[in-house]
XYZ file of C-alpha atoms in Angstrom:
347
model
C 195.100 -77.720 27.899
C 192.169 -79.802 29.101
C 188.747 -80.164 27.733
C 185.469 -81.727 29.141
C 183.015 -83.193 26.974
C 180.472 -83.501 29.007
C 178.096 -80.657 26.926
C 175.744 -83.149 24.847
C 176.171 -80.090 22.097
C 180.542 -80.754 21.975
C 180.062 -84.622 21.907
C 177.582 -84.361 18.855
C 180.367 -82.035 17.191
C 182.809 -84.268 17.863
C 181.523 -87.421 16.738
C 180.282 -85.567 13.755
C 184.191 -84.222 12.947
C 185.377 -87.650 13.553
C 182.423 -89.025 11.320
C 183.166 -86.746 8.840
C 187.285 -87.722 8.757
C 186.420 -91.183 8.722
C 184.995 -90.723 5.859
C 187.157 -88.617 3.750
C 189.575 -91.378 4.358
C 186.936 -94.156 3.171
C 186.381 -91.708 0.159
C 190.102 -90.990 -0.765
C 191.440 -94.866 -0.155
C 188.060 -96.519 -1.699
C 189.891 -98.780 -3.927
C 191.397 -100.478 -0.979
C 188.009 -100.304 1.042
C 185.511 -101.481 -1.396
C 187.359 -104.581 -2.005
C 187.918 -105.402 1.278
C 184.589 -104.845 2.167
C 183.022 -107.207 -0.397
C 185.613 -109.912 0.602
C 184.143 -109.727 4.132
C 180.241 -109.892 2.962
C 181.318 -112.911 0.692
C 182.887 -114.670 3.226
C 180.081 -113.894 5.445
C 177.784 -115.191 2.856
C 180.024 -118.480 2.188
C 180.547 -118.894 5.720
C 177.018 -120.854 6.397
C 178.117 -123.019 3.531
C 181.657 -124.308 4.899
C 180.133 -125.322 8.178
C 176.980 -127.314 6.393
C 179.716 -129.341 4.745
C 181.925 -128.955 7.737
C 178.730 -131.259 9.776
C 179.149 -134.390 6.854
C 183.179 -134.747 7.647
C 183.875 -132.303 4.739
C 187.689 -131.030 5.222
C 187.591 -127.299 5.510
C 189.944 -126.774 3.067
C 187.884 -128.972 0.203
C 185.261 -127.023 1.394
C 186.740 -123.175 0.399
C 188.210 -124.368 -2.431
C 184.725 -125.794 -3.614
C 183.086 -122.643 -2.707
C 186.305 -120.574 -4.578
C 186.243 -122.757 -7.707
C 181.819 -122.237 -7.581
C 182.609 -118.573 -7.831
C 184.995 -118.160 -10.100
C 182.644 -120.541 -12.667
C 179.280 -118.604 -11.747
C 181.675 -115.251 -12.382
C 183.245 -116.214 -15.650
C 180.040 -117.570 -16.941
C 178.003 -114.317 -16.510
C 181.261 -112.744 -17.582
C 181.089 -114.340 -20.882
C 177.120 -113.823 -20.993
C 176.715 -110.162 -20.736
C 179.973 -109.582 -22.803
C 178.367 -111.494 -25.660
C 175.030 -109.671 -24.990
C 176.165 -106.500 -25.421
C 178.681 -107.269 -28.196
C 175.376 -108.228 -29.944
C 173.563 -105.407 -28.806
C 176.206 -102.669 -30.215
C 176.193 -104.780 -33.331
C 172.580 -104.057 -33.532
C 172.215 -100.656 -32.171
C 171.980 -98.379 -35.625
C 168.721 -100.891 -36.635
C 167.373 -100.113 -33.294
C 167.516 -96.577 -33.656
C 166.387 -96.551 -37.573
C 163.098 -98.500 -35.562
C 162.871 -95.696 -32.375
C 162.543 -93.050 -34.972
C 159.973 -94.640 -36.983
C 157.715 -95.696 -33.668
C 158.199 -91.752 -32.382
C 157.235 -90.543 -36.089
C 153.485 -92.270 -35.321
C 153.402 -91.481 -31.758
C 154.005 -87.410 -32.861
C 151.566 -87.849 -35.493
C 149.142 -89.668 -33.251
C 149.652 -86.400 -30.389
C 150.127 -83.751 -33.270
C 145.957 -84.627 -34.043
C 145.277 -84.084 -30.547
C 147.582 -80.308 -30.931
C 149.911 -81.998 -28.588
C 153.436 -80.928 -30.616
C 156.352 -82.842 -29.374
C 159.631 -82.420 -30.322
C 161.417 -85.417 -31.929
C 164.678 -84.677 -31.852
C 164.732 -83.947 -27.914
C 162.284 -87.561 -27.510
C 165.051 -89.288 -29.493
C 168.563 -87.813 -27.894
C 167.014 -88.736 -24.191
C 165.127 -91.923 -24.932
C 167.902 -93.292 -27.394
C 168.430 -97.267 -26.764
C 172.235 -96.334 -26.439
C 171.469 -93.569 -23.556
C 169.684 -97.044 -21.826
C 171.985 -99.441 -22.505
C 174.460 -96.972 -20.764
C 172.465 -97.125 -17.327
C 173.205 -101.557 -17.991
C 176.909 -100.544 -18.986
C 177.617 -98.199 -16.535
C 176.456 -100.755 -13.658
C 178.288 -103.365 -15.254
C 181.547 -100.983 -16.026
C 181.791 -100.390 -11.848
C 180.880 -103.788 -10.490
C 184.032 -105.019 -13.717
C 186.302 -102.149 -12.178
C 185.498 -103.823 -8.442
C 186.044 -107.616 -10.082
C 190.045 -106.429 -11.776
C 191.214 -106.870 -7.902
C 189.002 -110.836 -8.338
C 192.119 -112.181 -7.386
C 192.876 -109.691 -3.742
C 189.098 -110.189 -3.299
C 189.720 -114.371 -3.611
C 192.978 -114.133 -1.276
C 191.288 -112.099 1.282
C 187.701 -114.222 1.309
C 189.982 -117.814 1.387
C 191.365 -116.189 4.584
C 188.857 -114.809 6.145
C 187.436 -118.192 5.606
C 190.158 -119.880 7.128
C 190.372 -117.882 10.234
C 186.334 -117.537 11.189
C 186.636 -120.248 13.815
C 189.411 -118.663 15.635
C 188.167 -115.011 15.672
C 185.120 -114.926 18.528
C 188.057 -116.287 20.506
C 189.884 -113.371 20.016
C 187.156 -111.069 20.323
C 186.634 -112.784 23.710
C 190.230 -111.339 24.564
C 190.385 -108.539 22.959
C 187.353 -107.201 24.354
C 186.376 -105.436 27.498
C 183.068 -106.759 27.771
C 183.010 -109.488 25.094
C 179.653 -110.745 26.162
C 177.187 -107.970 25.265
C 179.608 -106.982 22.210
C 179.756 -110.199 20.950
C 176.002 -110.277 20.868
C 175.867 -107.327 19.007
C 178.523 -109.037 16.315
C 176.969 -112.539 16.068
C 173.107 -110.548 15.861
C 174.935 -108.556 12.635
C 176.666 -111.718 11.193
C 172.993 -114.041 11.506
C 171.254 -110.476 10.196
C 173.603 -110.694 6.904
C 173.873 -114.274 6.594
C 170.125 -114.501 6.211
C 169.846 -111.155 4.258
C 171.812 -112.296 1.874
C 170.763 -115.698 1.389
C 167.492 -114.531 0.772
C 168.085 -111.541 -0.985
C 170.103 -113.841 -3.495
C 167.356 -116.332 -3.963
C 164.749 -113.495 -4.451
C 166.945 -111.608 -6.968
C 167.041 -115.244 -9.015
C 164.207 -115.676 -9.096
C 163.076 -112.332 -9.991
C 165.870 -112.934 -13.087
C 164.849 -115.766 -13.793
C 161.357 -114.760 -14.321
C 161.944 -111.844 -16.293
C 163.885 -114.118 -18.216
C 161.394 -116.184 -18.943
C 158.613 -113.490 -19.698
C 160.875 -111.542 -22.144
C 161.732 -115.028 -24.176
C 158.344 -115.671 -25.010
C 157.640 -111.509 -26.128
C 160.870 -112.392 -28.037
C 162.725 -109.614 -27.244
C 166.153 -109.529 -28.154
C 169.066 -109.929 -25.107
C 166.420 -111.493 -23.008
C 169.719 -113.164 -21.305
C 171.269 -109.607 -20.329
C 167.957 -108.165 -19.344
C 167.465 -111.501 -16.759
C 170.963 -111.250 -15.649
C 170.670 -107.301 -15.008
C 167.068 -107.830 -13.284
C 168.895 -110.411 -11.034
C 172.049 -108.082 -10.008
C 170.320 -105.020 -9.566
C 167.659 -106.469 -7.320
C 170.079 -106.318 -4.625
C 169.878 -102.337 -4.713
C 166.721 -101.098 -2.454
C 163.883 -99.366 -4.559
C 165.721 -98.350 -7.693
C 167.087 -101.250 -8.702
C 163.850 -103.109 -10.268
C 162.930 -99.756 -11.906
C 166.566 -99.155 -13.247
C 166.617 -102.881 -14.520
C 163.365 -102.152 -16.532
C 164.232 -99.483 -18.665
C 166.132 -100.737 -21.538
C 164.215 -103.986 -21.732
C 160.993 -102.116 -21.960
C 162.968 -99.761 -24.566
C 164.074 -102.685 -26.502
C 160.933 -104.093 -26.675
C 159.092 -100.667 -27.724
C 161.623 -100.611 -30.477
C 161.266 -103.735 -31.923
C 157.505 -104.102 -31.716
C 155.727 -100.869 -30.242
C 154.305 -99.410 -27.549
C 151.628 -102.641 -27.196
C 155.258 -104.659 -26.404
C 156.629 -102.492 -24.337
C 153.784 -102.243 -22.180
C 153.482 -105.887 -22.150
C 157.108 -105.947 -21.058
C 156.715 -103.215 -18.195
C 153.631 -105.293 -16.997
C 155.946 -107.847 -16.493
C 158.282 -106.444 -14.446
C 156.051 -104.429 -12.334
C 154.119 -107.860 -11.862
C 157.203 -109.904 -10.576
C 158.640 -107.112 -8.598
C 155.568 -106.138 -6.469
C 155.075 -110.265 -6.305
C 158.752 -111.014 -5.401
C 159.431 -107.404 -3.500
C 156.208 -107.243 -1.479
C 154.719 -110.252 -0.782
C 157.560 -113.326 -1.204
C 160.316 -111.421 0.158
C 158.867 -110.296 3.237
C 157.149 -113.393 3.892
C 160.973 -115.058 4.047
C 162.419 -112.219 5.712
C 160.294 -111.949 8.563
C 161.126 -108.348 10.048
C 163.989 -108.354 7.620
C 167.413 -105.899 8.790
C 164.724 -103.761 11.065
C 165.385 -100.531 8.975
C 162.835 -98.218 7.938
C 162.303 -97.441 4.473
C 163.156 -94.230 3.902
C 166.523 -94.863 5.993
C 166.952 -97.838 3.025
C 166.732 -95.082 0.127
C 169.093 -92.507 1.909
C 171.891 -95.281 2.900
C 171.540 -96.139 -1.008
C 172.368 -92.656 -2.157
C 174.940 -92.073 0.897
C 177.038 -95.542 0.484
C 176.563 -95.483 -3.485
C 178.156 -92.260 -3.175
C 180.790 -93.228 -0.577
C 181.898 -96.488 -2.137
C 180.540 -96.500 -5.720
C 178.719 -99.224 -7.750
C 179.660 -102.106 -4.216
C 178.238 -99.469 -1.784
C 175.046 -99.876 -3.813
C 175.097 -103.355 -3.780
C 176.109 -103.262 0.278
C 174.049 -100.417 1.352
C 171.454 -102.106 3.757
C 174.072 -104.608 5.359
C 176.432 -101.536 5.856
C 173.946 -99.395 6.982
C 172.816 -102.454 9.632
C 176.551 -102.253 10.841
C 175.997 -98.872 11.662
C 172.833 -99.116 13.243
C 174.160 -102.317 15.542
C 177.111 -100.454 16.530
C 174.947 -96.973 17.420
C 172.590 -100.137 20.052
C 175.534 -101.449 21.474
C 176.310 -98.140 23.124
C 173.787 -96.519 25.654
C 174.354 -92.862 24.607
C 173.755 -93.988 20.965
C 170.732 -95.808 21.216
C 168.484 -93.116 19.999
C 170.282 -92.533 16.995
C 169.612 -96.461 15.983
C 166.045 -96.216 17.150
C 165.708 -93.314 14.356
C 166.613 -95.969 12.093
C 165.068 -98.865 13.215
C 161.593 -99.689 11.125
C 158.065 -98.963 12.805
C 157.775 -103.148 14.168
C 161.489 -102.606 15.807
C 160.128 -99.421 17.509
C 157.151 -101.101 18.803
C 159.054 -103.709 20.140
C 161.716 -101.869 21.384
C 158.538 -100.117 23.939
């Protein structure tokens, strides 16, 4: 039995059946995949760094295990950091809620003049500091279920790293029309590199910032509070937001709503600085994806691949939208989620 797809209608119902097997198979082997896939961003990432040394007679193999050794220190270090942190935090956590109840006694009684009537109790259960410090531990508890495979991740990145000169030459036999597909790859890989690199130096200093403003308030776990500003910065839109609530919680606890304000301030300073006007500015047109397209592909590959798909969602999502250019028929499908300036200049 033969079948044409030539009906527009049965190729989008195809692609979307194969689309949606691909990803129950993404979805059911996802502790294979996320690994795998953060191996390949890393080495992507480290790549730039192995040919810089590569140009000063560096051998390639000092050079990985340099790069290795640098992230297994960084790792362990912040390891060690938040585990303390939050050891000290638990340690602390019945004097911090003995302080939340007394600061919500005034604010009722404050609102209760007004005949505004809160209720306490529900105030308390939602906007406990342990129902915050579970949005930190949560984050932390998938990106430490990701880092238990550290050494697969290590073995695969060393690899990768190994092999990266000899794989356009493969692509060049391997594919049909390695030119204009090779473009497409090479576009992706300087899209990343440069995403990343300046995504990472953004999210420092965003971290370290915080950091900085949260030492002189005084607030307790400053450290943790940096470190978490500085990983979840790499998550579109949320992430600042997400990173703010239990430092600003902390620091009504310990010293009121004046604090916490103070604290918020901060954060909503450095993010619009760093978010809007720094990052940009380095970026240039940036990955070419609309904003709204940013937000969905961090609720579709957070949900596809967990705490990592988070993490990955505008480089994966830039895979996808490469892939959908380097195909005529497609095209449309990656102007949709191309920004406004890519449209433009796509006319």
């Amino acid at each position: 039995m033969s079948m044409e797809l030539r009906s527009p209608i049965a190729k989008v119902l195809v692609v979307l059946a194969c689309l949606v097997v691909v990803m129950a198979g993404i979805k059911s082997a996802s502790t294979i995949m996320v690994p795998f896939f953060l191996s390949i961003f890393i080495a992507i990432a480290c790549s730039p760094i192995i040919h810089w040394t590569g140009r000063f007679g560096v051998p390639k193999w000092l050079s990985i295990t340099l790069v290795i050794l640098l992230i297994l220190v960084f790792g362990f270090l912040l390891a060690g950091l938040v585990g303390q942190s939050m050891t000290e935090f638990r340690e602390n956590l019945p004097e911090y809620r003995a302080k939340l109840d007394t600061e919500f006694s005034w604010i009722i009684e404050k609102l209760a003049q007004y005949n505004i009537n809160v209720n306490q109790e529900l105030i308390a259960t939602h906007l406990d500091p342990a129902t915050a410090m579970s949005v930190a531990t949560n984050f932390i508890s998938g990106m430490g279920g990701v880092l238990s495979n550290l050494f697969l991740i290590l073995l695969t990145v060393i690899f990768m790293l190994f092999e990266a000169d000899s794989i356009p030459k493969r692509l060049h036999i391997a594919l049909s029309d390695p030119d204009m597909k090779l473009k497409h790859i090479d576009r992706f890989i300087r899209s990343v590199n440069s995403y990343l690199a300046i995504k990472t130096v953004v999210s420092l200093g965003t971290g370290l910032i915080i950091g900085t403003w949260l030492y002189v308030m005084g607030i307790d776990h400053f450290l943790l509070w940096a470190v978490l500003a500085f990983m979840l910065n790499f998550i579109p839109n949320i992430g600042s937001i997400i990173a703010a609530l239990p430092a600003v919680l902390i620091a009504f606890v310990q010293y009121g709503l004046a604090s916490a304000g103070m604290a918020a301030l901060g954060f909503l300073l450095v993010n619009t600085i760093m978010g809007n006007m720094v990052e940009p500015r380095l970026m240039g047109k940036g990955m070419g994806l609309s904003t709204l397209v940013v937000f969905l592909s961090l609720i579709f590959w957070g949900w596809l691949l967990g705490t990592v798909g988070m993490l990955l969602s505008v480089p994966l999502t830039m895979v996808v939208k490469i892939a959908l250019e380097s195909r005529e028929e497609s095209q449309w499908l990656a102007v949709l989620l191309s920004s406004a300036g890519d449209k433009k200049e796509r006319a």
